[in-house]
Structures are given as structure tokens and as C-alpha cells.
């Protein structure tokens, strides 16, 4: 393990910070984290909308090596998570390795030297042995193509580009989209806005969950006894829920999915009093086909007198508000586009050019994919964290990234041994993985007949289609025969 390697990590979000910490832990210091903005935190820096809350219990949405006794509540808000990442990055000594305002524009592999040249928008470049792409999934806002949007006289903006000048208090606010983000914004605004119009294309299933604040005494106890944190993080009920969820999505006629569906259905039946509103909020697809909403308060808020759920399609935006297809007009001061992200972009638009001039756009001509979500044939020594085909759902992506790192580092160790300069999955292994993955993906709940960001352009679910345990097992050790090691 003597060979010293040089690394570029792209992105200083949760996954990039993780990679930096893990390299330092191994005594490796020859790396730089290139971050395109002027601050770390990724998702939790970009999203500042009112109501932003992690829907994974706070003690589980933490790095396994950096428990946080200070969390204020069971489900915690975005600003607190951002501060957590800032603190961990500082505590673990990663800050000096982050180069801010450094947008990676291209990464080009040179076969002769087995090195990557990573170029930055400011004209600088880095020659390295290994690239870790930790550039995020839900990162490129999707702006809907609504006629007249640009004519709106109030503030109209995407939820991940929150406009602090927008009128909210005593205002008429329209929210386009009712996924997790739209619902969180709605619940945060009902007490402030004069009227909230939820412009809903398709309703969501809502899983009821508990929410509560931790007391000072509980936080003191967490500080003194980390086992109390572990009891929450590794709590059997929480893990049972994750296993139930992933078993359910992969066995859609099994008892786990029946339980999820029943919990959501009862939540709707028991919580929403007005039958007409209840029917507006009843999805016509199966629970968990779209990402499940976890909420303890949405149904309370959506029933408030100043909320109107509009289910007719939007025809156009006019200077004073939104016109529906049936002619109904909603006068608005502010229009929030909670319309999600281009979940298929990953590191793009940065160009990545691998062996023999092959581009990532070539490799992903049909759909973005990666062998076990971490590496791609023709792109040696290029590893992704939270890359395509990885698990997504109602569990912590921190755990996913940590498991992926454990896998990636075993491949890196082969390079450090000095016998190989380049490692990439074989084309056969990739083809076999894709064939199995696509066949399994079509059978998951995500493929059961709804539109969602889980689907790729061909309608195939883009995520990990097997159980959580199958993912953990796959990440425990690479199957080295599926890799090509070049001297
Ligand atoms: C509103 C919202 C709520 C969410 N809630 C949850 C939740 O409850 N639970 C959960 O597990 N996950 C949740 N997620 C998913 C969340 O994205 C992940 O948990 C996690 O933050 C992803 O970390 P990351 O480092 O992989 O990506 P990101 O946080 O997206 O960070 C990527 C970083 O890379 C940088 N970058 C991108 N391209 C370049 C480039 N070319 N050059 C340099 N830098 C670049 C970006 O600026 C960014 O800082 C949520 C996402 C959103 C949008």
C-alpha cells in the first residue's frame, strides 16, 4: 500500500465531505475538494425554503462516525443540518482541502499516464490519479415550461433558489408541485400567508410519522451516553421500517407493501374530514410508487380555511396570477415552483472523457447508469458517490454514501498496492448488471404505474431495485473478477 495517489473530489456536499474525511482517516492528504459554490453543504446549502425538514430521523441522518447529541428534534430542519455538515467538516480537518468557487468543467483521462486532468471554470486544472464524483443527484432545478411564467409580476422562483424578497406574510402564495418539498412549504406557510393555493397535478400518499423536540435533559443525556444515540440510530423500529420499505418496494404484492398502503390509506381516511377534499387528495396509483411523503402535519394544514387545493391543470401564468385550463383564475403575489430536479444530470453538464475519447454522454446515451452505482466501463479510476442506480427512498443517503465509500476504497487499495494503475468494471459485468437491474426495476413498486422522478426517460425505474440488505452485501466487497485492472 505504498503508492501515493492524487485525488480530486468533485463537490463539497454530504458525500464529498465524507470522502475527504475518509481519505484523511487513511493518512492520505494529496487531494482537493472542488466545490463550485462559495459554501459547503450541497442540498442543505441550496435549499432554504420555509419548512425544509429532513424526513429521516435526525440521529439517523448523521455520519456514523460523527453522532450529534445536539439535534433539536426527531425530524430536524434544513439550517440545522447545514450547520452539522459545516461543523463536521471543520472538526475533521477537511476545510483546508476545499477549494470553493471552483466549478469542474471537464475531466479527461490520459491512457498513457493513467491520470485524469480535471479542469475548473477559472482556468486552473488538476492532474490526479483518482476522481471521486460527489456532485449530487437532486442538484439541477427543474423549471416547468408554463406559458407566461416570465410575465408574472410577483416573485416566481424554484424552491431550491428561494427568493428572500418574495412576499409571504399576508400574501397569496401559489405552490406548483406537491412532492415532499411542496408539502413542506405549504405546512410552513399556512400560518403566515393570507391564502395558499396548492397547484396539484397528482396527489401524494402520506405516511404518518411522529415528530417531537428533544429536551435539554435529553440532549445532556445524549452527550454523556452515546449509546442513547445509537439506540435511536440503530433502533429496531426505525430499521424495521427501512427493511419493510425496501422489502415492500421489491415485493409489491407482499405483506410489507400491504402494510405501507394501509397505513397511508388510513391516514387519508381518518385525517381528512371533507369528502370532496379527501377525494382530491386520494392518489390513483399505489403508495411508494412516487417517493412517499413522511409528514406529521400535512393533512392538518391542508384543511385550514386559507388553503385551496387546485387540481385542474395550469393553462398559463398571467401577470397577476395563474389561469387554469377551465378558466378559473387564482390571483397571486408569489409563485413557488416546487417542481423538483433533473435527477438524470449527475456530474453533467461538466464533460467527462474516458478511455479512447469516450464521453459520459456516450456512455449514458440511453440512461445514466454505473456498475453497482459507483463505476463505469471506459472511465478508469472514476468513482461516483450517490451515482446512478443507487438506492433512493425513505432512508438516509448518508448511510448509502458511507457503504459506497467502503466499496470504492477497496478498489483504490488495489491501485495503492502498485500492481495496477487503472481499474474499471468490464463491459460484460456492466451489461449483466444492467440487464438484471432493469428486469428487477420494472417489477418494483416504482414501476407500478405512476409518473415520478424515479423513472428514466424510457420509463424504467432508475434506482436500486433490490433490498437494502442486498445493497449492503454488494457494497461489502467488490467482485474483483468484474473489474479490469490495467498495469
Ligand atoms: C429538498 C431536499 C430534501 C432532501 N431530504 C432528504 C432526506 O430527508 N433524507 C435523505 O437521505 N436525503 C434527502 N435529500 C437528498 C440529499 O440530496 C442527500 O441526502 C445528500 O445531501 C446528497 O449529498 P451529496 O453530497 O451526494 O450531493 P449534494 O448535496 O447535491 O452536493 C453536491 C455538491 O457538488 C457540487 N457540485 C456539483 N457539480 C459540481 C461541479 N461541476 N464542480 C464542482 N462542484 C460541483 C454542488 O455545488 C454541491 O455542493 C434531500 C434532497 C433535497 C433536494
Coordinates of C-alpha atoms and ligand atoms in Angstrom, one line a residue:
X1 CA 0.0 0.0 0.0
X2 CA 2.9 2.4 -0.6
X3 CA 1.9 4.2 -3.7
X4 CA 0.7 7.7 -3.0
X5 CA -2.3 8.7 -5.1
X6 CA -3.6 12.1 -6.0
X7 CA -7.3 12.7 -5.8
X8 CA -9.9 15.2 -6.9
X9 CA -13.3 15.1 -5.1
X10 CA -16.0 17.0 -7.0
X11 CA -18.5 18.6 -4.7
X12 CA -18.5 19.6 -1.0
X13 CA -21.9 18.3 -0.1
X14 CA -22.5 15.4 2.3
X15 CA -20.7 12.8 0.1
X16 CA -17.7 15.0 -0.8
X17 CA -17.1 15.9 2.8
X18 CA -17.4 12.2 3.7
X19 CA -14.8 11.2 1.0
X20 CA -12.4 13.9 2.3
X21 CA -12.8 12.8 5.9
X22 CA -12.2 9.1 4.9
X23 CA -9.1 10.0 3.0
X24 CA -7.6 11.9 5.9
X25 CA -8.5 9.0 8.2
X26 CA -6.3 6.8 6.0
X27 CA -3.5 9.3 6.2
X28 CA -4.0 10.5 2.6
X29 CA -3.6 14.2 2.2
X30 CA -2.9 14.5 -1.6
X31 CA -6.4 15.6 -2.5
X32 CA -8.5 18.6 -3.2
X33 CA -12.3 19.0 -3.0
X34 CA -13.5 21.3 -5.8
X35 CA -16.8 23.0 -4.9
X36 CA -18.5 25.2 -7.5
X37 CA -20.2 27.5 -5.0
X38 CA -18.8 29.5 -2.1
X39 CA -20.0 27.3 0.7
X40 CA -20.3 23.6 1.6
X41 CA -23.4 21.6 2.3
X42 CA -24.8 20.9 -1.2
X43 CA -28.6 20.2 -0.8
X44 CA -28.6 21.8 2.6
X45 CA -27.0 25.0 1.3
X46 CA -29.1 25.3 -1.9
X47 CA -32.5 24.6 -0.2
X48 CA -33.6 27.3 2.2
X49 CA -37.3 27.2 1.8
X50 CA -39.6 27.6 4.8
X51 CA -40.5 24.2 6.3
X52 CA -37.4 22.3 4.9
X53 CA -37.1 19.2 7.0
X54 CA -35.2 16.0 6.7
X55 CA -37.6 13.1 6.5
X56 CA -35.1 10.7 8.1
X57 CA -34.9 10.9 11.9
X58 CA -32.1 13.3 12.7
X59 CA -30.0 10.8 14.7
X60 CA -30.1 8.6 11.6
X61 CA -29.3 11.4 9.1
X62 CA -25.8 11.7 10.6
X63 CA -22.4 10.2 9.7
X64 CA -21.9 7.0 11.6
X65 CA -18.6 8.4 12.9
X66 CA -20.0 11.8 13.9
X67 CA -23.1 11.4 16.1
X68 CA -24.7 14.7 17.1
X69 CA -26.2 14.9 20.6
X70 CA -27.4 18.5 19.9
X71 CA -30.2 17.7 17.4
X72 CA -33.2 19.7 18.4
X73 CA -35.9 17.3 17.3
X74 CA -36.7 13.9 15.9
X75 CA -37.0 15.3 12.3
X76 CA -34.8 18.3 12.0
X77 CA -34.9 21.4 9.9
X78 CA -32.5 22.2 7.0
X79 CA -30.5 25.0 8.6
X80 CA -29.5 22.7 11.5
X81 CA -28.4 20.0 9.1
X82 CA -26.3 22.5 7.2
X83 CA -24.6 23.6 10.4
X84 CA -24.0 20.0 11.2
X85 CA -22.1 19.5 8.0
X86 CA -20.1 22.7 8.5
X87 CA -19.1 21.6 12.0
X88 CA -18.2 18.1 11.0
X89 CA -16.1 19.4 8.1
X90 CA -14.2 21.7 10.5
X91 CA -13.9 19.1 13.3
X92 CA -12.5 16.5 11.0
X93 CA -10.0 18.9 9.3
X94 CA -11.5 18.9 5.8
X95 CA -11.9 22.7 5.4
X96 CA -8.3 23.4 4.2
X97 CA -8.8 20.9 1.4
X98 CA -11.9 22.5 -0.1
X99 CA -11.4 24.9 -2.9
X100 CA -14.6 27.0 -3.2
X101 CA -15.8 28.8 -6.4
X102 CA -14.2 26.0 -8.4
X103 CA -16.7 24.6 -10.8
X104 CA -15.4 21.5 -12.6
X105 CA -16.0 21.8 -16.3
X106 CA -14.3 18.7 -17.6
X107 CA -12.4 15.6 -16.6
X108 CA -10.2 14.0 -19.2
X109 CA -8.4 10.6 -18.9
X110 CA -5.0 10.1 -20.4
X111 CA -4.4 6.4 -21.1
X112 CA -0.6 6.6 -21.3
X113 CA -0.2 8.1 -17.9
X114 CA -3.4 6.7 -16.3
X115 CA -4.2 10.2 -15.0
X116 CA -7.2 12.5 -15.1
X117 CA -6.9 16.2 -15.9
X118 CA -9.7 17.9 -14.1
X119 CA -10.3 21.4 -15.3
X120 CA -12.0 24.2 -13.4
X121 CA -14.0 27.1 -14.8
X122 CA -11.4 29.6 -13.6
X123 CA -8.8 28.1 -16.0
X124 CA -6.9 26.0 -13.4
X125 CA -6.5 22.3 -13.7
X126 CA -5.5 19.3 -11.5
X127 CA -3.7 16.2 -12.7
X128 CA -4.7 13.3 -10.5
X129 CA -4.9 9.5 -10.3
X130 CA -8.4 9.2 -9.0
X131 CA -11.6 11.3 -9.4
X132 CA -14.5 11.0 -6.9
X133 CA -17.6 12.5 -8.3
X134 CA -19.7 13.6 -5.4
X135 CA -21.7 16.2 -7.3
X136 CA -25.2 15.3 -6.1
X137 CA -28.4 13.9 -7.6
X138 CA -31.1 16.5 -6.7
X139 CA -29.0 19.4 -7.7
X140 CA -30.2 20.8 -11.0
X141 CA -33.6 22.5 -10.5
X142 CA -36.3 21.6 -13.0
X143 CA -38.2 24.7 -14.1
X144 CA -41.6 23.8 -15.6
X145 CA -42.4 25.0 -19.1
X146 CA -45.6 27.0 -18.2
X147 CA -46.6 29.6 -20.8
X148 CA -46.4 33.1 -19.5
X149 CA -44.2 32.3 -16.5
X150 CA -41.9 35.2 -17.3
X151 CA -44.8 37.7 -17.3
X152 CA -45.7 37.1 -13.7
X153 CA -45.4 40.5 -11.8
X154 CA -44.7 39.0 -8.4
X155 CA -41.8 36.8 -7.5
X156 CA -41.8 33.4 -9.2
X157 CA -38.8 31.1 -8.4
X158 CA -37.8 27.5 -7.8
X159 CA -37.9 26.1 -4.3
X160 CA -34.1 25.5 -4.4
X161 CA -33.5 29.1 -5.4
X162 CA -35.5 30.8 -2.6
X163 CA -36.1 34.5 -3.1
X164 CA -36.0 36.3 0.2
X165 CA -37.7 39.3 -1.3
X166 CA -40.8 37.3 -2.1
X167 CA -44.0 38.4 -0.3
X168 CA -45.2 35.6 2.0
X169 CA -46.8 37.3 5.1
X170 CA -50.5 38.0 4.4
X171 CA -49.8 37.2 0.8
X172 CA -51.5 35.0 -1.8
X173 CA -48.9 32.3 -2.5
X174 CA -49.2 29.6 -5.2
X175 CA -47.2 26.4 -4.9
X176 CA -46.7 24.4 -8.0
X177 CA -46.0 20.8 -7.1
X178 CA -46.9 18.7 -4.1
X179 CA -44.0 16.4 -3.6
X180 CA -42.1 16.5 -0.2
X181 CA -40.9 20.0 -0.9
X182 CA -44.3 21.5 -1.9
X183 CA -45.9 19.9 1.1
X184 CA -43.3 21.1 3.5
X185 CA -43.6 24.7 2.1
X186 CA -47.4 24.5 2.4
X187 CA -47.3 23.5 6.0
X188 CA -44.8 26.3 6.8
X189 CA -46.9 29.0 5.1
X190 CA -50.5 28.4 6.2
X191 CA -49.8 30.4 9.4
X192 CA -48.2 33.3 7.5
X193 CA -49.9 33.7 4.1
X194 CA -53.4 35.1 3.5
X195 CA -54.0 32.3 1.1
X196 CA -52.1 29.3 -0.1
X197 CA -53.1 27.7 -3.5
X198 CA -51.7 24.2 -3.9
X199 CA -51.4 23.7 -7.6
X200 CA -51.5 19.9 -7.6
X201 CA -51.0 17.7 -10.6
X202 CA -51.2 14.4 -8.8
X203 CA -51.8 13.9 -5.1
X204 CA -49.4 12.0 -2.9
X205 CA -49.7 9.2 -0.4
X206 CA -48.7 10.5 3.1
X207 CA -47.1 8.2 5.7
X208 CA -48.0 9.5 9.2
X209 CA -44.9 9.8 11.4
X210 CA -44.2 11.2 14.9
X211 CA -42.4 14.5 15.5
X212 CA -41.2 15.9 18.8
X213 CA -38.5 18.2 20.2
X214 CA -35.7 16.8 22.3
X215 CA -35.5 18.4 25.8
X216 CA -32.3 19.9 27.2
X217 CA -32.2 17.0 29.6
X218 CA -32.3 14.5 26.7
X219 CA -29.5 16.4 24.9
X220 CA -27.5 16.3 28.1
X221 CA -28.1 12.6 28.3
X222 CA -27.0 12.1 24.7
X223 CA -23.8 14.0 25.4
X224 CA -23.0 11.8 28.4
X225 CA -24.0 8.5 26.9
X226 CA -23.6 8.0 23.1
X227 CA -25.3 4.6 23.5
X228 CA -28.6 6.5 23.8
X229 CA -28.0 8.0 20.3
X230 CA -27.1 4.6 19.0
X231 CA -30.4 3.3 20.4
X232 CA -32.2 5.8 18.2
X233 CA -29.9 5.5 15.1
X234 CA -29.9 1.7 15.2
X235 CA -33.4 1.5 16.8
X236 CA -35.1 -1.7 15.7
X237 CA -38.3 0.1 14.9
X238 CA -36.5 2.5 12.5
X239 CA -34.6 -0.3 10.8
X240 CA -37.6 -2.5 10.7
X241 CA -39.4 0.4 8.9
X242 CA -36.5 0.6 6.4
X243 CA -36.4 -3.1 5.8
X244 CA -40.2 -3.1 5.5
X245 CA -40.0 -0.3 3.0
X246 CA -37.3 -1.9 0.8
X247 CA -38.8 -5.3 1.1
X248 CA -42.2 -3.7 0.1
X249 CA -40.9 -1.9 -2.9
X250 CA -39.3 -5.1 -4.3
X251 CA -42.1 -7.4 -3.4
X252 CA -45.1 -5.3 -4.4
X253 CA -47.8 -7.9 -3.5
X254 CA -46.2 -8.9 -0.3
X255 CA -47.3 -8.1 3.3
X256 CA -44.9 -5.2 3.8
X257 CA -46.3 -3.3 0.9
X258 CA -49.9 -4.1 2.0
X259 CA -48.9 -2.6 5.4
X260 CA -47.5 0.6 3.9
X261 CA -50.6 1.0 1.7
X262 CA -52.9 0.5 4.6
X263 CA -51.1 3.0 6.9
X264 CA -51.2 5.6 4.1
X265 CA -54.9 4.9 3.3
X266 CA -56.0 5.1 6.9
X267 CA -54.1 8.3 7.3
X268 CA -56.1 9.8 4.5
X269 CA -59.4 8.4 5.6
X270 CA -59.1 9.3 9.2
X271 CA -57.4 12.7 8.8
X272 CA -59.3 14.5 6.0
X273 CA -62.8 15.3 7.1
X274 CA -64.3 16.9 3.9
X275 CA -65.1 14.1 1.5
X276 CA -64.6 16.3 -1.6
X277 CA -61.1 17.3 -0.4
X278 CA -60.3 13.8 0.6
X279 CA -61.0 12.6 -2.9
X280 CA -58.8 15.4 -4.3
X281 CA -56.0 14.2 -2.1
X282 CA -56.5 10.5 -3.0
X283 CA -53.8 9.2 -5.4
X284 CA -54.8 6.9 -8.2
X285 CA -51.6 5.0 -8.0
X286 CA -50.1 2.7 -5.4
X287 CA -48.3 4.0 -2.2
X288 CA -44.5 4.4 -2.6
X289 CA -44.7 4.4 -6.4
X290 CA -43.7 8.1 -6.0
X291 CA -41.4 8.9 -3.1
X292 CA -43.6 8.6 0.0
X293 CA -44.4 11.8 1.9
X294 CA -43.5 11.5 5.5
X295 CA -45.4 14.0 7.5
X296 CA -47.0 14.5 10.9
X297 CA -48.9 17.7 9.9
X298 CA -49.7 17.9 6.2
X299 CA -53.3 16.8 6.4
X300 CA -53.9 19.3 9.3
X301 CA -52.5 22.2 7.3
X302 CA -54.2 21.4 4.0
X303 CA -57.6 21.5 5.7
X304 CA -57.0 25.1 7.0
X305 CA -59.5 27.6 5.7
X306 CA -56.8 29.6 3.9
X307 CA -55.7 26.7 1.8
X308 CA -57.2 25.8 -1.6
X309 CA -56.2 22.6 -3.4
X310 CA -56.4 23.2 -7.2
X311 CA -56.4 20.1 -9.3
X312 CA -57.3 21.5 -12.7
X313 CA -54.2 21.8 -14.9
X314 CA -52.5 25.1 -15.3
X315 CA -53.1 26.8 -18.6
X316 CA -50.8 29.7 -18.2
X317 CA -49.3 32.2 -15.9
X318 CA -50.5 35.8 -16.2
X319 CA -49.0 38.9 -14.7
X320 CA -51.4 38.8 -11.8
X321 CA -51.7 35.1 -11.2
X322 CA -52.4 31.6 -12.6
X323 CA -55.1 30.7 -15.1
X324 CA -56.3 27.2 -15.0
X325 CA -57.4 25.1 -18.0
X326 CA -61.1 25.5 -17.1
X327 CA -60.7 29.3 -17.0
X328 CA -60.5 29.6 -13.2
X329 CA -58.1 32.4 -12.1
X330 CA -56.0 32.5 -8.9
X331 CA -54.6 35.9 -8.2
X332 CA -51.2 35.5 -6.6
X333 CA -48.4 37.6 -5.1
X334 CA -45.8 34.8 -5.1
X335 CA -45.4 31.7 -7.1
X336 CA -43.2 28.9 -5.8
X337 CA -42.1 26.2 -8.2
X338 CA -41.6 23.1 -6.1
X339 CA -41.1 21.2 -9.2
X340 CA -38.1 19.0 -8.4
X341 CA -34.8 18.4 -10.1
X342 CA -33.3 16.9 -13.3
X343 CA -32.3 13.7 -11.5
X344 CA -30.5 12.4 -14.5
X345 CA -27.8 15.0 -14.8
X346 CA -25.4 14.0 -12.1
X347 CA -21.9 15.5 -12.8
X348 CA -23.1 16.9 -16.1
X349 CA -23.0 19.5 -17.7
X350 CA -19.3 19.0 -16.9
X351 CA -17.9 16.8 -19.6
X352 CA -16.2 13.6 -18.7
X353 CA -13.9 11.9 -21.3
X354 CA -12.6 8.5 -20.6
X355 CA -10.7 5.8 -22.5
X356 CA -10.4 6.4 -26.3
X357 CA -12.2 9.6 -26.1
X358 CA -15.5 8.1 -24.9
X359 CA -17.7 10.7 -23.2
X360 CA -20.1 10.2 -20.4
X361 CA -22.9 11.4 -22.7
X362 CA -22.0 8.4 -25.0
X363 CA -22.0 6.0 -22.1
X364 CA -25.3 7.4 -20.9
X365 CA -26.9 7.8 -24.3
X366 CA -29.8 5.5 -23.2
X367 CA -29.8 6.3 -19.5
X368 CA -27.4 7.2 -16.7
X369 CA -26.0 4.1 -15.1
X370 CA -23.0 2.8 -13.3
X371 CA -21.8 -0.6 -12.2
X372 CA -23.3 -1.1 -8.7
X373 CA -23.8 2.7 -8.9
X374 CA -20.1 3.5 -8.4
X375 CA -18.0 3.0 -11.6
X376 CA -18.4 2.9 -15.4
X377 CA -16.5 0.9 -18.1
X378 CA -14.1 3.1 -20.0
X379 CA -13.8 5.6 -17.2
X380 CA -11.0 4.1 -15.1
X381 CA -10.4 5.4 -11.5
X382 CA -13.5 7.5 -11.7
X383 CA -15.9 6.7 -8.9
X384 CA -19.3 8.1 -8.1
X385 CA -20.9 8.6 -4.7
X386 CA -24.7 8.7 -4.9
X387 CA -24.4 7.9 -8.5
X388 CA -27.0 6.5 -10.9
X389 CA -28.8 3.3 -9.9
X390 CA -28.0 3.7 -6.2
X391 CA -30.7 3.2 -3.6
X392 CA -33.2 6.1 -3.2
X393 CA -36.2 6.2 -1.0
X394 CA -37.2 7.0 2.6
X395 CA -33.9 6.3 4.2
X396 CA -30.6 8.1 4.9
X397 CA -28.5 8.8 1.8
X398 CA -25.6 9.2 4.3
X399 CA -25.7 5.5 5.0
X400 CA -25.7 4.8 1.3
X401 CA -22.7 7.0 0.6
X402 CA -20.8 5.5 3.5
X403 CA -21.4 2.0 2.2
X404 CA -20.4 3.1 -1.3
X405 CA -17.2 4.6 0.1
X406 CA -16.2 1.3 1.8
X407 CA -16.6 -0.4 -1.6
X408 CA -14.7 2.2 -3.6
X409 CA -11.8 2.3 -1.1
X410 CA -11.2 -1.4 -1.7
X411 CA -10.7 -0.7 -5.4
X412 CA -8.5 2.2 -4.6
X413 CA -6.4 -0.1 -2.3
X414 CA -5.6 -2.2 -5.4
X415 CA -4.2 0.9 -7.0
X416 CA -2.2 1.7 -3.9
X417 CA -0.7 -1.8 -3.9
X418 CA 1.1 -0.6 -7.1
X419 CA 0.3 -3.6 -9.4
X420 CA -2.4 -1.7 -11.3
X421 CA -2.6 1.9 -12.4
X422 CA -6.2 1.8 -13.6
X423 CA -9.4 0.0 -12.5
X424 CA -12.7 -0.1 -14.2
X425 CA -15.6 -2.5 -14.5
X426 CA -15.6 -4.8 -17.5
X427 CA -18.2 -4.2 -20.2
X428 CA -19.6 -7.7 -19.7
X429 CA -20.1 -7.1 -16.0
X430 CA -21.8 -3.8 -16.7
X431 CA -24.1 -5.3 -19.3
X432 CA -25.0 -8.2 -17.0
X433 CA -25.7 -5.8 -14.1
X434 CA -27.9 -3.5 -16.2
X435 CA -29.9 -6.4 -17.6
X436 CA -30.6 -7.8 -14.1
X437 CA -31.2 -4.3 -12.7
X438 CA -33.7 -3.3 -15.4
X439 CA -35.6 -6.5 -15.2
X440 CA -35.8 -6.2 -11.4
X441 CA -36.6 -2.4 -11.5
X442 CA -39.6 -3.0 -13.7
X443 CA -41.1 -5.2 -11.0
X444 CA -40.6 -2.7 -8.2
X445 CA -43.3 -0.5 -6.9
X446 CA -41.6 2.4 -8.7
X447 CA -42.6 0.8 -12.0
X448 CA -46.2 0.1 -10.9
X449 CA -47.8 2.9 -12.9
X450 CA -47.2 6.5 -11.9
X451 CA -45.0 9.3 -13.2
X452 CA -42.1 10.2 -10.9
X453 CA -38.5 11.4 -10.8
X454 CA -37.6 7.8 -10.1
X455 CA -38.2 6.9 -13.7
X456 CA -35.7 7.4 -16.5
X457 CA -36.7 8.7 -20.0
X458 CA -37.7 5.2 -21.1
X459 CA -40.0 4.7 -18.1
X460 CA -37.7 2.3 -16.3
X461 CA -37.1 3.0 -12.5
X462 CA -33.6 4.4 -12.2
X463 CA -32.8 3.3 -8.7
X464 CA -31.5 0.2 -6.9
X465 CA -34.2 -2.4 -7.4
X466 CA -33.2 -4.9 -4.8
X467 CA -33.5 -5.0 -1.0
X468 CA -31.5 -2.8 1.4
X469 CA -29.6 -5.8 2.6
X470 CA -28.7 -6.8 -0.9
X471 CA -27.1 -3.3 -1.3
X472 CA -25.2 -3.6 2.0
X473 CA -24.0 -7.1 0.9
X474 CA -22.9 -5.8 -2.5
X475 CA -21.0 -2.9 -1.0
X476 CA -19.2 -5.1 1.5
X477 CA -16.6 -6.3 -1.1
X478 CA -16.2 -5.7 -4.8
X479 CA -16.4 -8.7 -7.1
X480 CA -12.8 -8.3 -8.4
X481 CA -13.4 -10.6 -11.4
X482 CA -15.9 -8.0 -12.7
X483 CA -13.1 -5.4 -12.9
X484 CA -10.3 -4.8 -15.3
X485 CA -7.0 -3.9 -13.7
X486 CA -4.5 -2.3 -16.1
X487 CA -0.8 -2.1 -15.3
Ligands
LIG1 C1 -35.2 19.3 -0.6 C2 -34.4 18.0 -0.4 C3 -34.7 17.3 0.7 C4 -34.0 16.1 0.9 N1 -34.3 15.4 2.0 C5 -33.6 14.2 2.2 C6 -33.8 13.4 3.4 O1 -34.7 13.7 4.1 N2 -33.1 12.3 3.6 C7 -32.1 11.9 2.7 O2 -31.4 10.9 2.9 N3 -31.8 12.7 1.6 C8 -32.5 13.8 1.4 N4 -32.3 14.5 0.3 C9 -31.2 14.1 -0.7 C10 -29.9 14.8 -0.4 O3 -29.6 15.4 -1.6 C11 -28.9 13.9 0.1 O4 -29.2 13.4 1.4 C12 -27.5 14.5 0.3 O5 -27.5 15.8 0.8 C13 -26.7 14.4 -1.0 O6 -25.4 14.8 -0.8 P1 -24.4 14.8 -2.0 O7 -23.1 15.3 -1.4 O8 -24.4 13.5 -2.7 O9 -25.0 15.8 -3.0 P2 -25.3 17.4 -2.9 O10 -25.7 17.7 -1.5 O11 -26.2 17.8 -4.0 O12 -23.9 18.1 -3.1 C14 -23.2 18.1 -4.3 C15 -22.2 19.2 -4.3 O13 -21.5 19.2 -5.5 C16 -21.3 20.5 -6.0 N5 -21.1 20.4 -7.5 C17 -22.0 19.9 -8.4 N6 -21.4 19.9 -9.6 C18 -20.2 20.4 -9.4 C19 -19.1 20.8 -10.4 N7 -19.2 20.5 -11.7 N8 -18.0 21.3 -9.9 C20 -17.8 21.5 -8.5 N9 -18.8 21.3 -7.6 C21 -20.0 20.7 -8.1 C22 -22.6 21.2 -5.6 O14 -22.5 22.6 -5.6 C23 -22.9 20.6 -4.2 O15 -22.3 21.4 -3.2 C24 -33.0 15.7 0.0 C25 -32.8 16.5 -1.1 C26 -33.5 17.6 -1.3 C27 -33.2 18.4 -2.6

